[in-house]
Amino acid sequence: MKKRSLFFKGSVALAVWIVFFFVTNFIVCVIEGREKVFINENISVNILSFFLGFFISVIVMLFMNLIAIKRSDKKHIYEMAYIDKVTGLGNKNKFILETAGVLTKNKGKYAVVVLEVNNFEVINEHFGLDEGDAILKYIADILKANIFEGEIVSRAGAGRFNLLIKYDDNDGVKTRLEMLMDDISEYRRTDTEISKCSVTSCCGIYIINDTDIFNNLKETEFNISNVIGRAKFALSQILGKYMNYCAFYDEETRNQLISDSDVEYAIKNNEFVVYIQPKYDIKDHTLSGGEALVRWNHHSKGFLTPDKFVPVFEKNGFIVDLDMFVFETVCKMQRKWLDMGVNPVRISVNQSRMHLFKRDYVENLKEILDKYSLPAELIELEITETIAFESMDVISEVLKRLHDIGFKISMDDFGSGYSSLNMLKNLDVDVLKIDKGFFEETSNSKRGQDIIESIIDMASKLGMETVAEGVETVEQAELLQENGCDIAQGYFYAMPMPISDYENLQISNKKDSGE
Ligand code: C2E
Ligand code: CA
Ligand code: CA
């Protein structure tokens, strides 16, 4: 709807005024039976029609304004309720309404998809809101260009989009979404740092069954919210994988859902427990360190290993607090063992990549360290190569500050990702932890053994210590020893154990070494 300009309204009012002036003059002339019927010579009639005309034109102008305001209010209210300002797409409310409309009218099979940009908040924080908005617009354009008639696309907030697409079979939907995500990954801005990393996304998919469809529109709207919730749940299982991924909703996984109230309860009731897995010097088999690994003693679900909850916490942000809890627990124990005269060995703690973007991350670690007056070299911070997604400048800066404090830094899961060597080239780390999966697959062949040998060789040339994870057999241990690996960690040596058991191990280690 076009907004009327002041000039247009003024012109209309002036025209009304002039027309009124001449029409009144004309009428008076006709009534008085004059021959010249244009201008009345009676001055008071002229003055009267002049002012009356003015008054009417003012009223006309006010009336026009009133209509314009009403129209723009209506438009504004509509936009606020249904349109996303950044992309111009409909928002979640519009999606629900339109989807309900489509599903009540059409019989075909559909899928609801929630597509989310991985680490969108990080992109915003690092590259600025303008860059974030540019990415959203780019995605919106791709989605708009790729949906068919009768399908719907909308933005659901932050880096999230909702789609209603026609369903043929799982493979068809997956292939289509993967192509969309590949297109999204093509996003490049040469003038900014973002050109250095690709914009990846994940899709959660829920296939709408016939039984989910209701004939009543209101009920359908209600159910669309549930359907979106299920697609979101599927998404939550894969978010943050740093690559394009699709997941279908599966009822069984949903039953394992961890709620926020579970976490609150867990903190209040000390349900998180720190275990330590010892690491051994490969040459003389002495205890050379430990890795802190968290477990959740859940009040109803039982004893949970991190794979059940760490990915969820990485998504909802709770991992930051949990890592700090593990870090503090380790500092407290190291202090206790120092006081006992046990000469504790270095313990590593896993650090989620989310910390790197907390302004006070380094200060928080330092504060806790100071609280226990602990020498920083007794702590090693394990970062994973998945942080390769982030800006190298930012990571280097954080690592430098951590090194300045005296922490050792290790790169965890080396060889499990796709940019390990790139990370090594760019980052100053002290320890290389060779991923257990990588080790399993390669240790059985000559070629695999050569690769392990080369990794160890390369790490030693770079002045890094090597730790082999997941060592399960004597053959693996021997192979590592032959190739000059420094430290081994795995079930062959010891399982992760409660802190009290690890304490006993340290005490006996001290006795064995004759101290
Ligand atoms: P990770 O850092 O790679 O930890 C090593 C995992 O390998 C541990 O699993 C450990 O129990 C397992 N492991 C050790 N030796 C062997 C072996 O010989 N064979 C096999 N197959 N596995 C072995 P866990 O404790 O279940 O931890 C899984 C992952 O959860 C960890 O992988 C780490 O990424 C994450 N995690 C654990 N605790 C924390 C934490 O406090 N903070 C963060 N951010 N992540 C944590
Ligand atoms: Ca680790
Ligand atoms: Ca690891």
XYZ file of C-alpha atoms and ligand atoms in Angstrom:
563
model
C 0.000 0.000 0.000
C 1.452 3.369 -0.983
C 1.959 6.092 1.602
C 0.379 9.421 0.444
C 2.879 12.306 0.412
C 2.195 15.635 2.125
C 2.293 17.303 -1.293
C -0.407 14.969 -2.587
C -2.627 15.579 0.432
C -2.011 19.358 0.225
C -2.923 19.355 -3.473
C -6.137 17.459 -2.809
C -7.052 19.895 -0.010
C -6.299 22.922 -2.233
C -8.364 21.451 -5.046
C -11.282 20.839 -2.670
C -10.955 24.380 -1.446
C -10.948 25.957 -4.976
C -13.758 23.722 -6.211
C -15.857 24.575 -3.162
C -15.193 28.293 -3.645
C -16.297 28.261 -7.273
C -19.222 25.906 -6.723
C -20.671 28.077 -3.918
C -20.192 31.163 -6.074
C -21.916 29.394 -8.951
C -24.852 28.262 -6.774
C -25.352 31.770 -5.318
C -25.186 33.274 -8.831
C -27.814 30.784 -10.080
C -30.079 31.437 -7.069
C -29.784 35.181 -7.536
C -30.481 34.756 -11.282
C -27.315 36.471 -12.454
C -26.160 36.270 -15.975
C -22.480 36.040 -15.192
C -22.473 32.922 -13.092
C -18.839 32.585 -12.220
C -17.892 35.089 -9.549
C -20.368 36.616 -7.193
C -19.814 40.304 -6.649
C -21.103 40.135 -3.118
C -17.941 40.342 -0.969
C -19.480 38.708 2.123
C -20.558 35.652 0.078
C -17.016 35.369 -1.241
C -15.468 35.659 2.214
C -17.929 33.098 3.575
C -17.253 30.541 0.802
C -13.507 31.188 1.098
C -13.476 30.281 4.794
C -16.018 27.494 4.470
C -13.864 26.009 1.646
C -10.801 26.275 3.849
C -12.606 24.562 6.707
C -13.855 21.709 4.477
C -10.425 21.166 2.904
C -8.876 20.921 6.398
C -11.470 18.301 7.304
C -10.737 16.393 4.061
C -7.027 16.440 4.874
C -7.592 15.184 8.421
C -9.844 12.438 7.100
C -7.182 11.339 4.598
C -4.605 11.262 7.359
C -6.857 9.190 9.552
C -7.359 6.592 6.810
C -3.607 6.492 6.119
C -2.794 6.001 9.813
C -5.355 3.224 10.083
C -3.949 1.513 7.005
C -0.338 1.811 8.142
C -1.275 0.623 11.671
C -2.923 -2.416 10.187
C 0.118 -3.092 8.023
C 2.469 -2.513 10.945
C 0.525 -4.847 13.224
C 0.467 -7.491 10.489
C 4.211 -7.177 9.932
C 4.948 -7.358 13.631
C 2.808 -10.443 14.006
C 3.820 -12.335 10.890
C 6.856 -10.986 9.054
C 10.518 -11.372 9.890
C 12.189 -7.981 9.427
C 15.636 -9.234 8.431
C 14.725 -11.696 5.699
C 11.224 -10.573 4.736
C 10.063 -14.182 5.212
C 7.085 -15.080 7.361
C 7.834 -15.806 11.001
C 6.919 -18.781 13.145
C 3.315 -17.567 13.701
C 2.786 -17.245 9.973
C 4.343 -20.648 9.427
C 1.929 -22.255 11.874
C -1.099 -20.554 10.303
C -0.099 -21.317 6.724
C 0.986 -24.867 7.464
C -2.297 -25.522 9.230
C -4.059 -24.158 6.141
C -2.096 -26.404 3.761
C -2.504 -29.524 5.883
C -6.226 -29.139 6.399
C -6.810 -28.649 2.661
C -4.312 -31.089 1.122
C -4.065 -34.823 1.377
C -0.405 -35.346 0.301
C 2.409 -36.342 2.676
C 4.557 -33.589 4.161
C 7.613 -33.156 6.344
C 8.321 -30.304 8.730
C 11.967 -29.296 8.777
C 13.811 -27.077 11.232
C 17.045 -25.850 9.656
C 19.590 -24.191 11.911
C 22.903 -22.531 11.137
C 25.635 -24.104 13.254
C 27.148 -21.673 15.747
C 25.072 -18.754 14.571
C 25.532 -16.951 17.874
C 29.296 -17.303 17.458
C 29.118 -15.826 13.957
C 27.118 -12.891 15.302
C 29.451 -12.352 18.202
C 32.570 -12.557 16.079
C 31.731 -11.074 12.755
C 29.032 -8.659 13.877
C 25.266 -8.444 13.459
C 25.523 -7.100 9.893
C 27.386 -10.202 8.773
C 24.877 -12.365 10.657
C 21.992 -10.589 8.900
C 23.696 -10.959 5.511
C 23.947 -14.722 6.085
C 20.283 -14.929 7.064
C 19.226 -13.048 3.921
C 21.440 -15.286 1.806
C 19.854 -18.400 3.325
C 16.342 -16.976 2.943
C 17.002 -16.378 -0.773
C 18.231 -19.941 -1.248
C 15.241 -21.390 0.568
C 12.746 -19.205 -1.317
C 14.297 -20.173 -4.639
C 14.097 -23.864 -3.842
C 10.623 -24.421 -2.495
C 7.810 -25.634 -4.687
C 4.237 -24.495 -4.836
C 2.301 -25.500 -1.752
C 5.442 -25.585 0.380
C 6.278 -23.026 3.065
C 9.428 -21.438 4.365
C 9.781 -19.074 7.310
C 12.367 -17.775 9.747
C 11.823 -19.008 13.267
C 14.363 -16.822 15.093
C 18.164 -16.468 15.443
C 19.769 -18.767 12.869
C 16.707 -20.986 12.541
C 14.256 -21.564 9.690
C 11.113 -23.684 9.461
C 10.049 -25.437 6.292
C 7.045 -27.438 5.237
C 8.031 -29.576 2.279
C 6.380 -32.360 0.333
C 7.496 -35.815 1.426
C 8.249 -38.664 -0.962
C 10.609 -40.848 1.052
C 13.407 -40.330 3.586
C 16.153 -40.472 0.964
C 14.408 -37.929 -1.251
C 13.954 -35.450 1.611
C 17.506 -35.989 2.833
C 19.041 -35.459 -0.605
C 17.028 -32.312 -1.150
C 17.992 -30.833 2.225
C 21.634 -31.767 1.783
C 21.669 -29.882 -1.491
C 20.151 -26.838 0.231
C 22.728 -27.015 3.008
C 25.532 -27.352 0.456
C 24.259 -24.210 -1.268
C 24.211 -22.417 2.077
C 27.814 -23.497 2.705
C 28.780 -21.630 -0.430
C 28.341 -18.346 1.438
C 31.454 -16.240 1.055
C 32.318 -12.655 1.808
C 35.774 -11.859 0.593
C 36.011 -8.649 2.552
C 35.590 -10.297 5.934
C 37.128 -13.072 7.959
C 34.075 -15.220 7.422
C 35.403 -16.189 4.022
C 37.832 -18.369 5.952
C 35.164 -20.659 7.356
C 32.056 -22.093 5.801
C 28.546 -21.578 7.076
C 27.294 -25.049 7.928
C 23.831 -26.006 9.066
C 21.790 -28.914 10.398
C 18.233 -30.048 9.685
C 15.829 -31.778 12.056
C 13.007 -33.508 10.191
C 9.621 -34.733 11.319
C 7.476 -36.666 8.854
C 3.832 -35.882 9.359
C 1.810 -39.079 9.509
C -1.840 -39.233 8.532
C -2.726 -39.639 12.195
C -1.107 -36.288 12.970
C -3.440 -34.440 10.663
C -6.658 -33.020 11.969
C -9.526 -31.622 10.018
C -10.170 -28.840 12.436
C -7.955 -25.834 11.674
C -7.541 -24.683 15.289
C -6.545 -28.137 16.445
C -4.165 -28.426 13.516
C -2.450 -25.160 14.494
C -1.922 -26.559 17.958
C -0.476 -29.744 16.518
C 1.869 -27.891 14.173
C 3.611 -26.479 17.263
C 4.102 -30.035 18.519
C 5.335 -31.160 15.127
C 7.888 -28.308 15.054
C 8.919 -29.344 18.577
C 9.657 -32.858 17.294
C 11.681 -31.611 14.326
C 13.566 -29.391 16.810
C 14.230 -32.376 18.993
C 15.681 -34.304 16.049
C 17.840 -31.248 15.372
C 19.055 -31.074 18.972
C 20.629 -34.504 18.531
C 22.995 -33.327 15.837
C 23.539 -29.587 16.319
C 27.112 -28.374 16.479
C 28.536 -31.189 14.333
C 30.374 -28.518 12.319
C 29.129 -29.938 9.061
C 25.911 -30.266 7.131
C 23.768 -32.892 8.784
C 20.168 -34.170 8.705
C 18.357 -36.120 11.399
C 14.886 -37.620 11.418
C 12.762 -37.573 14.549
C 12.839 -40.823 16.433
C 10.515 -41.553 19.353
C 13.027 -43.675 21.228
C 15.653 -40.924 21.451
C 13.004 -38.517 22.641
C 12.348 -40.656 25.675
C 15.954 -40.060 26.739
C 15.470 -36.308 26.657
C 17.227 -34.358 29.369
C 15.221 -31.404 30.589
C 16.439 -28.151 32.131
C 14.832 -29.099 35.418
C 16.956 -32.289 35.414
C 20.090 -30.124 35.251
C 18.913 -27.791 38.021
C 18.164 -30.774 40.218
C 21.540 -32.347 39.379
C 23.484 -29.253 40.444
C 21.562 -28.881 43.716
C 22.073 -32.533 44.544
C 25.698 -32.919 43.431
C 24.832 -35.477 40.807
C 27.858 -34.670 38.626
C 30.862 -36.759 39.543
C 34.432 -36.419 38.300
C 36.299 -39.595 37.307
C 39.963 -39.675 36.410
C 41.593 -41.954 33.853
C 45.318 -42.426 34.510
C 47.890 -41.922 31.754
C 51.119 -43.855 31.738
C 54.626 -43.230 30.566
C 55.034 -45.782 27.771
C 58.701 -46.451 28.444
C 58.698 -47.163 32.176
C 54.937 -47.673 32.801
C 54.872 -45.105 35.592
C 51.848 -42.900 36.207
C 52.450 -39.704 34.272
C 49.096 -37.956 34.352
C 45.353 -38.254 34.340
C 42.325 -37.061 32.409
C 39.247 -35.804 34.248
C 36.065 -37.261 32.743
C 32.687 -36.277 34.069
C 29.787 -38.640 34.814
C 26.206 -37.930 35.825
C 24.735 -39.937 38.633
C 21.186 -39.202 37.513
C 18.479 -39.624 40.169
C 16.133 -41.538 37.854
C 18.094 -42.441 34.705
C 21.031 -43.934 36.589
C 24.725 -43.525 35.878
C 25.186 -41.584 32.625
C 28.399 -41.362 30.596
C 29.178 -38.006 28.917
C 28.012 -39.040 25.450
C 24.442 -38.980 26.841
C 24.562 -35.390 28.070
C 27.682 -33.476 26.921
C 26.264 -32.900 23.393
C 23.026 -31.569 24.939
C 24.958 -29.294 27.300
C 27.099 -28.045 24.452
C 23.955 -26.903 22.798
C 22.196 -25.338 25.781
C 25.398 -23.719 27.060
C 25.499 -25.568 30.365
C 28.795 -27.178 29.315
C 30.593 -23.956 30.286
C 29.494 -24.303 33.928
C 30.059 -28.024 33.933
C 33.631 -27.668 32.636
C 34.318 -25.061 35.321
C 32.959 -27.433 37.934
C 35.283 -30.212 36.687
C 38.215 -27.774 36.534
C 37.606 -26.595 40.106
C 37.196 -30.147 41.394
C 40.561 -31.075 39.850
C 42.249 -27.945 41.292
C 40.826 -28.725 44.731
C 42.117 -32.309 44.580
C 45.561 -31.319 43.271
C 45.846 -28.847 46.172
C 44.851 -31.570 48.619
C 47.462 -33.972 47.172
C 50.150 -31.294 47.212
C 49.356 -30.689 50.887
C 49.525 -34.442 51.527
C 53.009 -34.484 49.952
C 51.938 -36.893 47.203
C 53.606 -34.936 44.354
C 50.608 -35.068 42.059
C 51.046 -35.511 38.315
C 49.406 -33.232 35.723
C 45.687 -33.754 35.129
C 43.966 -32.735 31.920
C 40.446 -31.334 31.768
C 38.291 -31.171 28.665
C 37.372 -27.673 27.538
C 34.421 -27.077 25.288
C 34.967 -24.693 22.387
C 32.211 -22.506 23.815
C 34.638 -21.107 26.400
C 36.671 -19.373 23.749
C 33.913 -16.877 23.281
C 33.303 -16.031 26.890
C 35.060 -12.769 27.571
C 36.079 -13.760 31.100
C 37.101 -17.381 30.336
C 40.827 -16.984 31.019
C 40.204 -14.799 34.086
C 37.764 -17.362 35.518
C 40.309 -20.161 35.213
C 42.984 -17.953 36.794
C 40.677 -17.020 39.673
C 39.981 -20.667 40.490
C 43.664 -21.540 40.182
C 44.552 -18.716 42.593
C 41.812 -19.767 44.993
C 43.708 -23.045 45.516
C 47.175 -21.469 45.063
C 47.839 -24.168 42.491
C 50.804 -24.110 40.066
C 49.247 -23.931 36.581
C 51.566 -26.617 35.188
C 49.602 -29.204 37.178
C 46.675 -28.614 34.811
C 46.413 -29.391 31.115
C 43.555 -28.013 29.055
C 42.286 -30.288 26.282
C 40.797 -28.567 23.286
C 39.402 -30.447 20.318
C 40.200 -29.846 16.707
C 36.526 -29.028 16.118
C 37.422 -25.479 17.130
C 39.056 -25.262 13.696
C 35.757 -23.722 12.691
C 36.550 -20.607 14.665
C 38.846 -17.772 13.771
C 42.471 -18.807 14.244
C 43.384 -15.327 15.465
C 40.921 -15.584 18.331
C 42.055 -19.071 19.347
C 45.749 -18.143 19.147
C 45.159 -15.139 21.364
C 43.301 -17.199 23.993
C 45.952 -19.949 23.897
C 48.686 -17.366 24.365
C 46.973 -15.995 27.471
C 46.527 -19.535 28.842
C 50.200 -20.294 28.182
C 51.194 -17.049 29.913
C 49.442 -18.303 33.034
C 51.383 -21.566 32.739
C 48.745 -24.077 31.614
C 49.734 -26.861 29.231
C 47.469 -27.184 26.209
C 46.677 -30.389 24.375
C 44.902 -31.051 21.135
C 42.390 -33.803 21.780
C 41.096 -36.338 19.233
C 43.859 -35.573 16.722
C 43.095 -37.347 13.464
C 39.328 -37.593 13.984
C 38.475 -34.443 12.035
C 39.378 -32.998 8.712
C 41.581 -30.083 9.571
C 43.991 -31.523 12.105
C 47.127 -30.587 10.218
C 45.865 -27.114 9.574
C 45.288 -26.695 13.305
C 48.813 -27.871 14.047
C 50.233 -25.396 11.588
C 48.409 -22.496 13.184
C 48.196 -23.215 16.886
C 50.746 -23.411 19.638
C 49.877 -26.591 21.580
C 52.076 -28.682 23.855
C 50.502 -32.116 23.657
C 49.043 -34.110 20.770
C 46.414 -36.679 21.735
C 46.072 -39.204 18.928
C 42.403 -40.116 18.599
C 41.433 -43.612 19.631
C 39.282 -44.222 16.564
C 42.107 -43.312 14.287
C 44.380 -45.611 16.214
C 41.925 -48.567 16.054
C 41.569 -48.341 12.296
C 45.201 -47.991 11.402
C 47.137 -50.090 13.881
C 46.338 -53.373 12.151
C 47.994 -52.632 8.835
C 51.525 -51.743 7.831
C 50.238 -48.582 6.231
C 48.370 -47.655 9.439
C 51.479 -48.240 11.486
C 53.480 -46.026 9.156
C 50.941 -43.247 9.638
C 51.117 -43.509 13.421
C 54.900 -43.455 13.216
C 54.793 -40.344 11.044
C 52.397 -38.541 13.385
C 54.612 -39.256 16.383
C 57.656 -38.181 14.402
C 56.007 -34.964 13.283
C 54.838 -34.139 16.834
C 58.311 -34.683 18.204
C 59.798 -32.411 15.515
C 57.297 -29.756 16.595
C 58.418 -30.252 20.194
C 55.097 -31.752 21.240
C 54.438 -34.587 23.638
C 52.330 -37.443 22.197
C 49.540 -39.228 24.035
C 47.860 -42.257 22.460
C 44.232 -42.629 23.524
C 42.168 -45.814 23.622
C 45.065 -48.247 23.990
C 43.348 -51.579 24.579
C 45.878 -54.284 23.759
C 49.453 -55.170 24.522
C 50.205 -55.137 20.759
C 49.038 -51.548 20.505
C 51.120 -50.582 23.530
C 54.214 -52.219 22.022
C 53.697 -50.589 18.666
C 53.448 -47.180 20.325
C 56.546 -47.807 22.358
C 58.514 -48.850 19.262
C 57.484 -45.688 17.506
C 58.505 -43.377 20.302
C 55.083 -42.336 21.642
C 55.463 -40.704 25.062
C 52.277 -41.484 26.953
C 49.436 -44.003 26.702
C 45.894 -43.846 27.989
C 43.398 -46.651 27.616
C 41.640 -49.652 29.099
C 44.826 -51.691 28.700
C 46.390 -49.509 31.382
C 43.425 -48.328 33.456
C 39.733 -47.438 33.169
C 38.454 -44.005 34.226
C 38.027 -44.298 38.009
C 36.507 -42.407 40.974
C 38.803 -39.772 42.492
C 39.328 -41.820 45.668
C 40.696 -44.756 43.610
C 42.940 -42.417 41.650
C 44.196 -40.983 44.943
C 45.189 -44.476 46.119
C 46.922 -45.064 42.812
C 48.946 -41.878 43.232
C 49.888 -42.779 46.769
C 51.053 -46.280 45.717
C 52.838 -44.775 42.698
C 54.794 -42.565 45.101
C 55.689 -45.566 47.257
C 56.715 -47.637 44.191
C 59.004 -44.904 42.975
C 60.604 -44.936 46.423
C 59.835 -41.295 47.306
P 37.544 -37.847 25.280
O 37.999 -36.531 25.803
O 38.145 -38.323 24.007
O 37.750 -38.855 26.461
C 38.224 -40.130 26.301
C 37.107 -41.103 26.232
O 37.610 -42.369 25.823
C 36.470 -41.334 27.576
O 35.086 -41.586 27.367
C 37.139 -42.605 28.047
O 36.388 -43.316 28.984
C 37.258 -43.353 26.748
N 38.323 -44.354 26.784
C 39.425 -44.351 27.550
N 40.180 -45.415 27.288
C 39.549 -46.130 26.333
C 39.830 -47.363 25.638
O 40.838 -48.025 25.843
N 38.944 -47.761 24.710
C 37.826 -47.058 24.441
N 36.984 -47.533 23.518
N 37.510 -45.909 25.073
C 38.383 -45.445 26.010
P 34.035 -40.841 28.213
O 34.488 -40.684 29.605
O 32.750 -41.519 27.940
O 34.030 -39.410 27.574
C 33.539 -39.234 26.297
C 33.755 -37.813 25.861
O 32.964 -36.915 26.620
C 35.167 -37.337 26.082
O 35.950 -37.816 25.066
C 34.976 -35.838 26.054
O 34.902 -35.381 24.721
C 33.624 -35.669 26.684
N 33.801 -35.274 28.072
C 34.004 -36.041 29.149
N 34.121 -35.279 30.261
C 34.019 -33.990 29.856
C 34.076 -32.725 30.531
O 34.283 -32.607 31.745
N 33.918 -31.604 29.748
C 33.728 -31.693 28.404
N 33.606 -30.574 27.718
N 33.660 -32.848 27.757
C 33.817 -33.992 28.475
Ca 39.674 -35.529 26.167
Ca 39.975 -37.806 23.087
